[in-house]
Amino acid sequence: MEHSTDTASRLEWELKRLLVFFAIGLGYIVVLRTSGFIEPDKNSLHIYYRVIAIAEPWIVTLMFFFFAFFWWSFRRETRNVANTIGSEQHIERNVSWFSVGMAALGIALATWFARGLITEGTLFSMDEYGAALQSEMLAKRELTSTFPAQWKQWRNAVTPVFVQRGNDGSSWVLMYLPGYSFLSVLFNRFGADGWLNPSLTGLGMVAIAGLSRQEWRGQAERQWVAILVYSGSTQVLATSLTGYVMPAHLTMNLFWLWALRSKSRVRYLTAPLGFFACVLHQPVPHPLFALPFLTRKLREQDWRLLMACATAYACAFTSLLYWSHLGGVVRGALSLPTLGHLFVLVANVVLLAAWNTPIAAVLLSMAIKGRRRLESFEGDLFAGILLSLGFYLFFSMVNQGHGWGWRYGHQVLGNLALISAALWPCFTAQVGSIAARRALKSSLLFTVLVQVPYRAWEVQHFTRPFTLAHNWLSRVDADVVIVPSDSVWYGRDLIRNSPGLSNRPILVDGAVAAEIGIQHLPVDSKAKVMRVSVEELRSLGLEAIK
């Protein structure tokens, strides 16, 4: 009974710490919610705070009560813990590839179906639209897009956000690297539009399973823990419904790590995989993930592998010279941390916990407490999470703007799943195999019954007005539509035109149009020009700004 009391007290400490953490997180959200900072106005354009203030209080509160019940349950069962430890004979086996394949196919199909049901395929943020616009250009074998010369004076009124003007002043160039857009072109060419991110999420599960089988051979339970924590992440699921590049970063990192940890020549695939991971979108997410593992290879003096990787990364970062505007953006984005950065850091940690199945928070808490005793692999996984959190402390763009969960850290969600599997034997040793499995099942049940429906509502709640607005504007019977972008929240995001202004109607920013004069629009006298009113946009659910 002495051992039982000791193990229960250790778990009790972890759960107490999580209860305090969620209570602090809830306090942060309450302060944000009552500050008035989240109200839509011209000086508060980031949706990040508004989503947290409106959506997170309920889920954080429910997770607080989940852990409170978790704590109470284990305190009640302290007397049974000793009887469950080591009660089963260990049988060496692996998760079958058939099971993994079926699960990966299932998650891809489910997220593809949910994408059409919840978001209707709408690209909510301009980051997503920018990637889609770049895909249109690449499909035409163009890296830039020239729009009609007569619209040159109106370029600021018709150019979407995050699209920059070329040196000639009459062309568009995307500020992001083209890797993800190339993948999108391939999928679209085969008529699989909308399948890219669901497929990447399914492939990410395959990589998680492969890594788990490789690291913990013959330990099927640990392998399943990694797979279930990955698939139980509502951030992974929600981001699969979007046009964000983050699922590609996550999946590419996992395959990169799978190759790196291989004992065969497969490990040299890390070089091309690393190159492609760096040119997906921005060069930052992959190095934050890879640096701890490459540092260990440096200590191990694995020179051949390091030289191959160094060559690949040199080629990747040389490509930034072509996208010199991106290099300037990255350099200009860094600054010294402020109190605002620290506030967002805590909010990001809350999002990391609240958007993942609860058992992941328990196991990550155990990793934090025992980080000095982590083995090399687990320690490097943990360092990758810390590097991502630390880097964005110095990011002058304090918050991520749009996105579901902690979007900037999406590339290390695989780390969380693998750390959970790594710490699983420690958790089982503390509470017993029967209680540990019950905790995992309860966590997944909470995810399925509470988190998934809630996050589905959240995504639809915030995207629905923009979905209606984009669909309505695209069907307006006119040649040119003047949009009052400065009168509705995020109204500038409604200006979405195709390369070469080939879309009809052409959407024009009303604020810029007012400065130039609508009578100077470069269209003939027979062209139909329509002005959209604020009331029409508000009737679709968009909010007027003060």
Coordinates of C-alpha atoms in Angstrom, one line a residue:
M1 CA 0.0 0.0 0.0
E2 CA 3.0 2.3 0.5
H3 CA 3.8 2.1 -3.3
S4 CA 0.1 2.7 -4.0
T5 CA 0.1 5.9 -1.9
D6 CA 3.3 7.1 -3.5
T7 CA 2.2 6.7 -7.1
A8 CA -1.2 8.3 -6.4
S9 CA 0.4 11.3 -4.8
R10 CA 2.7 11.8 -7.8
L11 CA -0.3 11.7 -10.1
E12 CA -2.3 13.9 -7.8
W13 CA 0.5 16.5 -8.0
E14 CA 0.4 16.4 -11.9
L15 CA -3.4 16.9 -11.9
K16 CA -3.3 19.7 -9.3
R17 CA -0.8 21.5 -11.5
L18 CA -3.1 21.1 -14.5
L19 CA -6.0 22.4 -12.5
V20 CA -4.1 25.5 -11.6
F21 CA -2.9 25.9 -15.2
F22 CA -6.5 25.8 -16.6
A23 CA -7.7 28.1 -13.8
I24 CA -5.0 30.6 -14.8
G25 CA -5.9 30.2 -18.4
L26 CA -9.5 30.8 -17.7
G27 CA -8.5 34.0 -15.8
Y28 CA -6.6 35.2 -18.8
I29 CA -9.6 34.7 -21.0
V30 CA -11.9 36.4 -18.6
V31 CA -9.6 39.5 -18.5
L32 CA -9.4 39.5 -22.3
R33 CA -13.2 39.1 -22.6
T34 CA -14.0 42.0 -20.3
S35 CA -11.3 44.3 -21.6
G36 CA -13.2 45.5 -24.6
F37 CA -10.1 44.9 -26.7
I38 CA -11.9 42.2 -28.8
E39 CA -14.6 44.5 -30.1
P40 CA -14.3 44.9 -33.9
D41 CA -12.9 48.3 -34.9
K42 CA -10.4 49.7 -37.3
N43 CA -7.5 49.5 -34.8
S44 CA -8.2 45.9 -33.7
L45 CA -8.0 43.7 -36.8
H46 CA -6.6 40.5 -35.4
I47 CA -9.2 37.8 -34.9
Y48 CA -6.9 35.8 -32.6
Y49 CA -8.1 37.5 -29.4
R50 CA -11.7 37.5 -30.4
V51 CA -11.8 33.8 -31.1
I52 CA -10.1 33.1 -27.7
A53 CA -12.4 35.4 -25.8
I54 CA -15.6 34.0 -27.4
A55 CA -14.9 30.3 -27.9
E56 CA -12.3 29.2 -25.3
P57 CA -14.0 30.0 -21.9
W58 CA -16.4 27.1 -22.3
I59 CA -13.9 24.5 -23.4
V60 CA -11.3 25.5 -20.8
T61 CA -13.9 25.3 -18.1
L62 CA -15.0 21.9 -19.3
M63 CA -11.4 20.7 -19.3
F64 CA -10.9 22.1 -15.8
F65 CA -13.9 20.0 -14.6
F66 CA -12.6 17.0 -16.6
F67 CA -9.3 17.1 -14.7
A68 CA -11.1 17.7 -11.4
F69 CA -13.1 14.5 -12.0
F70 CA -9.9 12.8 -13.1
W71 CA -8.2 13.8 -9.8
W72 CA -11.2 12.8 -7.7
S73 CA -11.5 9.4 -9.5
F74 CA -7.9 8.5 -9.0
R75 CA -7.9 9.5 -5.3
R76 CA -10.9 7.1 -4.9
E77 CA -9.1 4.3 -6.5
T78 CA -5.8 4.6 -4.8
R79 CA -6.3 1.3 -3.0
N80 CA -6.6 -0.5 -6.3
V81 CA -3.5 0.9 -8.0
A82 CA -1.1 -1.6 -6.6
N83 CA -3.2 -4.5 -7.7
T84 CA -3.2 -3.3 -11.4
I85 CA 0.5 -2.8 -11.8
G86 CA 2.2 -5.6 -13.7
S87 CA -1.0 -7.6 -13.7
E88 CA -0.7 -8.4 -17.4
Q89 CA 1.9 -10.5 -19.2
H90 CA 3.7 -8.5 -21.9
I91 CA 3.3 -9.8 -25.4
E92 CA 5.5 -8.3 -28.1
R93 CA 3.6 -7.2 -31.1
N94 CA 3.3 -4.1 -33.3
V95 CA 0.3 -2.1 -34.6
S96 CA -0.5 -3.7 -38.0
W97 CA 0.0 -1.7 -41.1
F98 CA -3.5 -2.7 -42.2
S99 CA -5.0 -1.1 -39.1
V100 CA -2.9 2.0 -39.6
G101 CA -3.9 2.3 -43.3
M102 CA -7.6 2.0 -42.5
A103 CA -7.3 4.6 -39.7
A104 CA -5.4 7.0 -42.0
L105 CA -8.0 6.5 -44.8
G106 CA -10.8 7.0 -42.2
I107 CA -9.4 10.3 -40.9
A108 CA -8.8 11.6 -44.5
L109 CA -12.3 10.7 -45.5
A110 CA -13.9 12.2 -42.4
T111 CA -12.0 15.5 -42.6
W112 CA -12.7 15.8 -46.3
F113 CA -16.5 15.3 -45.7
A114 CA -16.4 17.7 -42.7
R115 CA -14.7 20.3 -44.9
G116 CA -17.6 20.4 -47.2
L117 CA -20.1 20.3 -44.4
I118 CA -18.6 22.9 -42.0
T119 CA -16.6 25.3 -44.1
E120 CA -18.1 24.5 -47.6
G121 CA -14.5 24.7 -48.8
T122 CA -14.2 28.4 -48.1
L123 CA -10.7 29.8 -47.6
F124 CA -11.4 31.8 -44.5
S125 CA -8.0 33.7 -44.1
M126 CA -5.9 35.5 -46.7
D127 CA -3.0 33.1 -45.9
E128 CA -5.2 30.3 -47.3
Y129 CA -6.3 32.4 -50.3
G130 CA -2.7 33.5 -51.0
A131 CA -1.7 29.8 -51.4
A132 CA -4.7 29.2 -53.7
L133 CA -3.8 32.2 -55.8
Q134 CA -0.2 31.0 -56.1
S135 CA -1.5 27.6 -57.2
E136 CA -3.5 29.3 -60.0
M137 CA -0.4 31.0 -61.2
L138 CA 1.7 27.9 -61.0
A139 CA -0.9 25.9 -62.9
K140 CA -0.4 28.4 -65.7
R141 CA 3.4 27.9 -65.3
E142 CA 3.8 31.5 -64.0
L143 CA 5.5 32.7 -60.8
T144 CA 4.0 36.2 -61.2
S145 CA 0.8 37.4 -62.7
T146 CA 0.4 40.5 -64.8
F147 CA -2.9 42.3 -64.5
P148 CA -4.3 44.5 -67.3
A149 CA -2.4 47.8 -67.9
Q150 CA -5.6 49.9 -67.6
W151 CA -6.0 48.8 -64.0
K152 CA -2.5 49.9 -63.0
Q153 CA -3.8 53.0 -61.2
W154 CA -6.3 50.8 -59.4
R155 CA -3.8 48.1 -58.3
N156 CA -4.2 48.9 -54.6
A157 CA -8.0 48.6 -54.9
V158 CA -8.0 45.2 -56.6
T159 CA -4.9 43.4 -55.1
P160 CA -5.7 40.9 -52.3
V161 CA -4.0 41.0 -48.9
F162 CA -0.5 39.4 -48.8
V163 CA -0.1 39.8 -52.5
Q164 CA 2.8 42.1 -53.5
R165 CA 3.4 44.2 -56.6
G166 CA 6.3 43.1 -58.8
N167 CA 9.1 45.5 -59.7
D168 CA 7.2 46.6 -62.8
G169 CA 4.3 47.8 -60.7
S170 CA 1.8 46.0 -62.8
S171 CA 2.2 42.4 -61.7
W172 CA 1.4 40.3 -58.7
V173 CA 3.9 38.1 -56.8
L174 CA 3.2 36.0 -53.7
M175 CA 5.4 36.5 -50.7
Y176 CA 5.3 32.8 -49.8
L177 CA 7.6 30.0 -51.0
P178 CA 5.8 27.7 -53.6
G179 CA 6.2 24.2 -52.2
Y180 CA 2.7 23.8 -50.8
S181 CA 1.2 25.5 -53.9
F182 CA 3.0 22.9 -56.1
L183 CA 1.3 20.1 -54.1
S184 CA -2.1 21.9 -54.6
V185 CA -1.5 22.1 -58.3
L186 CA -0.9 18.3 -58.5
F187 CA -4.0 17.5 -56.5
N188 CA -6.1 19.9 -58.6
R189 CA -4.8 18.5 -61.8
F190 CA -6.1 15.1 -60.9
G191 CA -9.5 16.5 -59.9
A192 CA -8.8 16.1 -56.2
D193 CA -9.5 19.7 -55.2
G194 CA -10.0 19.9 -51.5
W195 CA -8.3 16.6 -50.8
L196 CA -4.8 18.0 -50.1
N197 CA -5.0 18.7 -46.4
P198 CA -7.2 15.7 -45.5
S199 CA -4.7 13.5 -47.4
L200 CA -1.7 15.1 -45.6
T201 CA -3.4 14.5 -42.2
G202 CA -3.9 10.8 -43.1
L203 CA -0.3 10.5 -44.2
G204 CA 0.8 12.2 -40.9
M205 CA -0.9 9.3 -39.1
V206 CA 1.1 6.8 -41.2
A207 CA 4.3 8.6 -40.3
I208 CA 3.4 8.7 -36.6
A209 CA 2.7 4.9 -36.7
G210 CA 6.0 4.3 -38.6
L211 CA 8.0 6.3 -36.0
S212 CA 6.3 4.5 -33.1
R213 CA 6.9 1.1 -34.6
Q214 CA 10.5 2.1 -35.1
E215 CA 11.1 3.5 -31.7
W216 CA 9.1 1.1 -29.6
R217 CA 9.2 -2.1 -31.5
G218 CA 6.9 -4.8 -30.0
Q219 CA 5.0 -2.3 -27.8
A220 CA 1.7 -1.9 -29.6
E221 CA 0.1 -0.1 -26.7
R222 CA 2.6 2.8 -26.9
Q223 CA 2.2 2.9 -30.7
W224 CA -1.5 3.2 -30.3
V225 CA -1.1 6.0 -27.8
A226 CA 0.9 8.1 -30.3
I227 CA -1.7 7.4 -33.0
L228 CA -4.7 8.2 -30.8
V229 CA -3.2 11.4 -29.4
Y230 CA -2.4 12.6 -32.9
S231 CA -5.9 11.7 -34.3
G232 CA -7.5 13.1 -31.1
S233 CA -6.1 16.5 -31.6
T234 CA -8.9 18.8 -32.6
Q235 CA -6.3 21.3 -34.0
V236 CA -5.1 18.6 -36.4
L237 CA -8.7 17.8 -37.4
A238 CA -9.8 21.4 -37.7
T239 CA -6.8 22.5 -39.7
S240 CA -7.4 19.7 -42.1
L241 CA -10.6 21.5 -43.1
T242 CA -8.7 24.6 -44.2
G243 CA -6.3 25.7 -47.0
Y244 CA -3.5 26.3 -44.5
V245 CA 0.0 24.9 -45.2
M246 CA 0.4 23.8 -41.6
P247 CA -0.7 20.1 -42.2
A248 CA 2.1 19.9 -44.8
H249 CA 4.6 21.2 -42.3
L250 CA 3.5 18.7 -39.7
T251 CA 3.4 15.7 -42.1
M252 CA 6.7 16.6 -43.7
N253 CA 8.4 17.0 -40.3
L254 CA 7.2 13.5 -39.3
F255 CA 8.4 11.8 -42.4
W256 CA 11.7 13.7 -42.0
L257 CA 12.1 12.4 -38.5
W258 CA 11.1 8.9 -39.5
A259 CA 13.9 8.9 -42.1
L260 CA 16.4 10.5 -39.7
R261 CA 15.8 7.8 -37.0
S262 CA 16.1 4.9 -39.5
K263 CA 19.2 2.7 -39.2
S264 CA 19.4 2.1 -42.9
R265 CA 20.3 4.3 -45.9
V266 CA 16.8 5.6 -45.8
R267 CA 18.1 8.2 -43.3
Y268 CA 19.7 10.1 -46.2
L269 CA 16.2 10.9 -47.4
T270 CA 16.3 13.6 -44.6
A271 CA 18.2 15.8 -47.0
P272 CA 15.5 16.1 -49.8
L273 CA 12.7 16.0 -47.3
G274 CA 14.3 18.8 -45.3
F275 CA 14.8 20.9 -48.5
F276 CA 11.1 20.5 -49.4
A277 CA 10.0 21.2 -45.8
C278 CA 11.9 24.5 -45.9
V279 CA 10.3 25.7 -49.2
L280 CA 6.7 24.7 -48.4
H281 CA 5.7 28.2 -47.4
Q282 CA 8.1 29.9 -45.0
P283 CA 11.5 28.6 -44.0
V284 CA 11.0 28.9 -40.2
P285 CA 8.8 26.0 -39.1
H286 CA 11.0 23.1 -40.1
P287 CA 14.3 24.4 -38.6
L288 CA 12.5 24.9 -35.3
F289 CA 11.5 21.3 -35.3
A290 CA 14.7 19.8 -36.7
L291 CA 17.4 21.8 -34.8
P292 CA 17.4 19.6 -31.7
F293 CA 17.8 16.4 -33.7
L294 CA 20.5 17.8 -35.9
T295 CA 22.4 19.2 -32.9
R296 CA 22.4 15.6 -31.5
K297 CA 23.8 14.3 -34.8
L298 CA 26.5 16.9 -34.5
R299 CA 27.4 15.6 -31.1
E300 CA 27.4 12.1 -32.5
Q301 CA 29.7 13.3 -35.4
D302 CA 27.5 11.8 -38.1
W303 CA 29.3 13.9 -40.7
R304 CA 27.9 12.2 -43.8
L305 CA 24.3 12.8 -42.9
L306 CA 25.1 16.4 -41.7
M307 CA 26.8 17.2 -44.9
A308 CA 23.9 16.0 -47.0
C309 CA 21.5 18.0 -44.8
A310 CA 23.7 21.1 -44.9
T311 CA 23.7 21.0 -48.7
A312 CA 20.0 20.6 -48.9
Y313 CA 19.3 23.4 -46.4
A314 CA 21.8 25.7 -48.2
C315 CA 19.9 25.1 -51.5
A316 CA 16.6 25.8 -49.7
F317 CA 17.8 29.1 -48.2
T318 CA 19.5 30.1 -51.4
S319 CA 16.0 30.0 -53.0
L320 CA 15.1 32.8 -50.6
L321 CA 17.2 35.1 -52.7
Y322 CA 14.6 34.9 -55.4
W323 CA 11.9 35.6 -52.9
S324 CA 14.0 38.5 -51.4
H325 CA 10.8 40.2 -50.3
L326 CA 10.1 37.1 -48.0
G327 CA 13.6 37.4 -46.5
G328 CA 12.9 41.0 -45.7
V329 CA 9.6 40.1 -44.1
V330 CA 11.2 37.5 -41.9
R331 CA 14.0 39.9 -40.8
G332 CA 11.5 42.6 -40.1
A333 CA 9.2 40.3 -38.1
L334 CA 11.7 39.9 -35.3
S335 CA 11.8 42.1 -32.2
L336 CA 12.5 42.0 -28.5
P337 CA 9.7 40.5 -26.3
T338 CA 7.2 42.8 -24.6
L339 CA 4.4 42.2 -22.0
G340 CA 2.1 41.6 -24.9
H341 CA 4.3 38.8 -26.2
L342 CA 4.3 37.2 -22.8
F343 CA 0.5 37.4 -22.6
V344 CA 0.2 35.7 -26.0
L345 CA 2.8 33.1 -25.0
V346 CA 0.5 32.0 -22.1
A347 CA -2.5 32.1 -24.4
N348 CA -0.6 29.8 -26.9
V349 CA 0.1 27.3 -24.2
V350 CA -3.5 27.3 -23.2
L351 CA -4.5 26.7 -26.8
L352 CA -2.0 23.9 -27.1
A353 CA -3.7 22.1 -24.2
A354 CA -7.3 23.0 -25.0
W355 CA -7.1 21.8 -28.6
N356 CA -5.7 18.4 -27.9
T357 CA -7.1 15.4 -26.1
P358 CA -6.8 15.8 -22.3
I359 CA -4.5 12.9 -21.7
A360 CA -1.8 14.7 -23.8
A361 CA -1.7 17.5 -21.2
V362 CA -1.1 15.0 -18.4
L363 CA 1.7 13.3 -20.2
L364 CA 3.3 16.6 -21.3
S365 CA 3.1 17.8 -17.7
M366 CA 5.0 14.7 -16.7
A367 CA 7.6 15.4 -19.3
I368 CA 8.0 19.0 -18.0
K369 CA 8.5 17.8 -14.5
G370 CA 11.0 15.1 -15.4
R371 CA 12.6 16.8 -18.4
R372 CA 16.1 16.2 -17.1
R373 CA 15.5 12.4 -17.0
L374 CA 14.1 12.3 -20.6
E375 CA 16.0 10.1 -23.0
S376 CA 17.6 11.7 -26.0
F377 CA 14.7 11.2 -28.4
E378 CA 12.1 12.4 -26.0
G379 CA 14.3 15.3 -24.9
D380 CA 14.7 16.4 -28.5
L381 CA 10.9 16.2 -29.1
F382 CA 10.4 18.4 -26.0
A383 CA 13.1 20.9 -27.1
G384 CA 11.3 21.3 -30.5
I385 CA 8.1 22.4 -28.7
L386 CA 10.1 24.9 -26.5
L387 CA 11.9 26.2 -29.5
S388 CA 8.7 27.0 -31.3
L389 CA 7.2 28.7 -28.2
G390 CA 10.5 30.6 -27.7
F391 CA 10.9 31.8 -31.3
Y392 CA 7.5 33.4 -31.4
L393 CA 8.3 35.3 -28.2
F394 CA 10.6 37.4 -30.5
F395 CA 8.0 37.6 -33.3
S396 CA 6.8 41.2 -33.7
M397 CA 3.6 39.9 -35.2
V398 CA 2.5 39.2 -31.7
N399 CA -0.3 36.8 -32.5
Q400 CA -1.1 34.4 -35.3
G401 CA -4.2 36.3 -36.5
H402 CA -6.5 33.7 -38.0
G403 CA -6.1 30.0 -37.3
W404 CA -7.5 27.2 -35.1
G405 CA -5.6 26.3 -32.0
W406 CA -1.9 27.4 -31.8
R407 CA -1.4 27.6 -35.5
Y408 CA 2.2 28.7 -35.3
G409 CA 3.1 25.5 -33.4
H410 CA 1.2 23.1 -35.6
Q411 CA 4.4 21.6 -36.9
V412 CA 5.2 20.2 -33.5
L413 CA 1.9 18.6 -32.7
G414 CA 3.6 15.3 -33.7
N415 CA 6.1 15.9 -30.9
L416 CA 3.2 16.0 -28.5
A417 CA 1.8 12.7 -29.7
L418 CA 5.2 11.0 -29.6
I419 CA 6.0 12.4 -26.1
S420 CA 2.7 11.0 -24.9
A421 CA 3.7 7.6 -26.2
A422 CA 7.2 7.9 -24.7
L423 CA 5.8 8.8 -21.2
W424 CA 3.1 6.2 -21.3
P425 CA 5.0 3.5 -19.4
C426 CA 5.8 6.0 -16.7
F427 CA 2.1 6.9 -16.5
T428 CA 1.2 3.3 -16.4
A429 CA 3.7 2.6 -13.7
Q430 CA 2.2 5.3 -11.5
V431 CA -1.5 4.4 -11.9
G432 CA -1.6 0.9 -13.1
S433 CA -2.4 -0.5 -16.5
I434 CA -6.1 -0.8 -16.0
A435 CA -6.5 2.7 -14.7
A436 CA -4.2 4.1 -17.4
R437 CA -6.3 2.6 -20.2
R438 CA -9.4 3.9 -18.5
A439 CA -7.9 7.4 -18.5
L440 CA -7.0 7.1 -22.2
K441 CA -10.5 6.0 -23.0
S442 CA -12.1 8.7 -20.9
S443 CA -9.9 11.3 -22.6
L444 CA -10.8 10.1 -26.1
L445 CA -14.5 10.0 -25.1
F446 CA -14.3 13.6 -24.0
T447 CA -12.7 14.5 -27.3
V448 CA -15.3 12.7 -29.4
L449 CA -18.4 13.9 -27.3
V450 CA -17.2 17.4 -26.3
Q451 CA -14.2 18.8 -28.1
V452 CA -15.0 17.7 -31.7
P453 CA -18.6 19.0 -31.7
Y454 CA -17.6 22.1 -30.0
R455 CA -14.7 22.9 -32.3
A456 CA -16.9 22.1 -35.3
W457 CA -19.4 24.7 -34.1
E458 CA -16.6 27.2 -33.4
V459 CA -15.1 26.8 -36.9
Q460 CA -18.5 27.1 -38.6
H461 CA -19.6 30.0 -36.3
F462 CA -16.6 32.2 -37.3
T463 CA -16.3 31.2 -41.0
R464 CA -20.0 31.1 -41.9
P465 CA -20.5 34.9 -42.4
F466 CA -17.4 35.1 -44.7
T467 CA -18.5 32.0 -46.6
L468 CA -21.9 33.6 -47.3
A469 CA -20.3 36.9 -48.2
H470 CA -17.8 35.3 -50.6
N471 CA -20.4 33.1 -52.3
W472 CA -22.8 36.0 -52.6
L473 CA -20.2 38.4 -54.1
S474 CA -19.0 35.8 -56.6
R475 CA -22.6 35.5 -57.9
V476 CA -23.4 39.2 -58.2
D477 CA -24.6 40.0 -61.7
A478 CA -22.1 42.8 -62.5
D479 CA -18.8 43.4 -64.1
V480 CA -17.4 45.4 -61.2
V481 CA -18.5 45.4 -57.5
I482 CA -17.5 48.1 -55.1
V483 CA -17.1 46.6 -51.6
P484 CA -17.2 48.9 -48.5
S485 CA -14.2 47.1 -47.0
D486 CA -13.5 49.8 -44.4
S487 CA -17.0 49.5 -42.9
V488 CA -17.1 45.8 -41.9
W489 CA -14.7 43.8 -39.8
Y490 CA -12.0 42.2 -42.0
G491 CA -13.8 43.7 -45.0
R492 CA -10.4 44.0 -46.8
D493 CA -10.4 40.2 -46.9
L494 CA -13.4 40.3 -49.2
I495 CA -11.3 41.7 -52.1
R496 CA -10.3 38.4 -53.8
N497 CA -9.5 38.6 -57.5
S498 CA -8.0 36.0 -59.7
P499 CA -4.7 36.3 -61.6
G500 CA -5.0 38.7 -64.5
L501 CA -8.4 40.0 -63.1
S502 CA -10.0 37.2 -65.0
N503 CA -12.8 36.8 -62.5
R504 CA -16.3 38.3 -62.9
P505 CA -17.2 40.4 -61.1
I506 CA -14.0 42.2 -60.3
L507 CA -14.0 43.2 -56.6
V508 CA -12.8 46.7 -55.8
D509 CA -11.9 48.1 -52.4
G510 CA -14.4 50.9 -51.8
A511 CA -12.1 52.9 -49.6
V512 CA -9.5 53.2 -52.4
A513 CA -12.2 53.7 -55.0
A514 CA -13.5 56.7 -53.1
E515 CA -10.1 58.4 -53.3
I516 CA -9.6 57.8 -57.0
G517 CA -13.3 58.3 -58.0
I518 CA -15.6 55.6 -59.3
Q519 CA -16.1 57.6 -62.5
H520 CA -12.5 56.8 -63.4
L521 CA -12.9 53.0 -63.4
P522 CA -11.2 51.5 -66.4
V523 CA -14.3 49.9 -67.9
D524 CA -16.4 50.8 -70.9
S525 CA -19.7 52.6 -70.6
K526 CA -21.7 49.4 -71.0
A527 CA -20.1 47.7 -68.1
K528 CA -22.3 47.1 -65.1
V529 CA -20.9 48.6 -61.9
M530 CA -22.6 47.8 -58.6
R531 CA -21.9 49.2 -55.1
V532 CA -22.5 46.9 -52.2
S533 CA -24.0 48.4 -49.0
V534 CA -22.9 47.8 -45.5
E535 CA -26.4 46.6 -44.7
E536 CA -26.2 43.9 -47.3
L537 CA -23.0 42.6 -45.8
R538 CA -24.3 42.8 -42.3
S539 CA -27.4 40.7 -43.4
L540 CA -24.9 38.0 -44.2
G541 CA -23.5 38.0 -40.6
L542 CA -20.5 40.3 -41.1
E543 CA -20.0 42.9 -38.3
A544 CA -19.8 46.7 -38.9
I545 CA -16.8 48.3 -37.3
K546 CA -16.8 51.5 -35.2

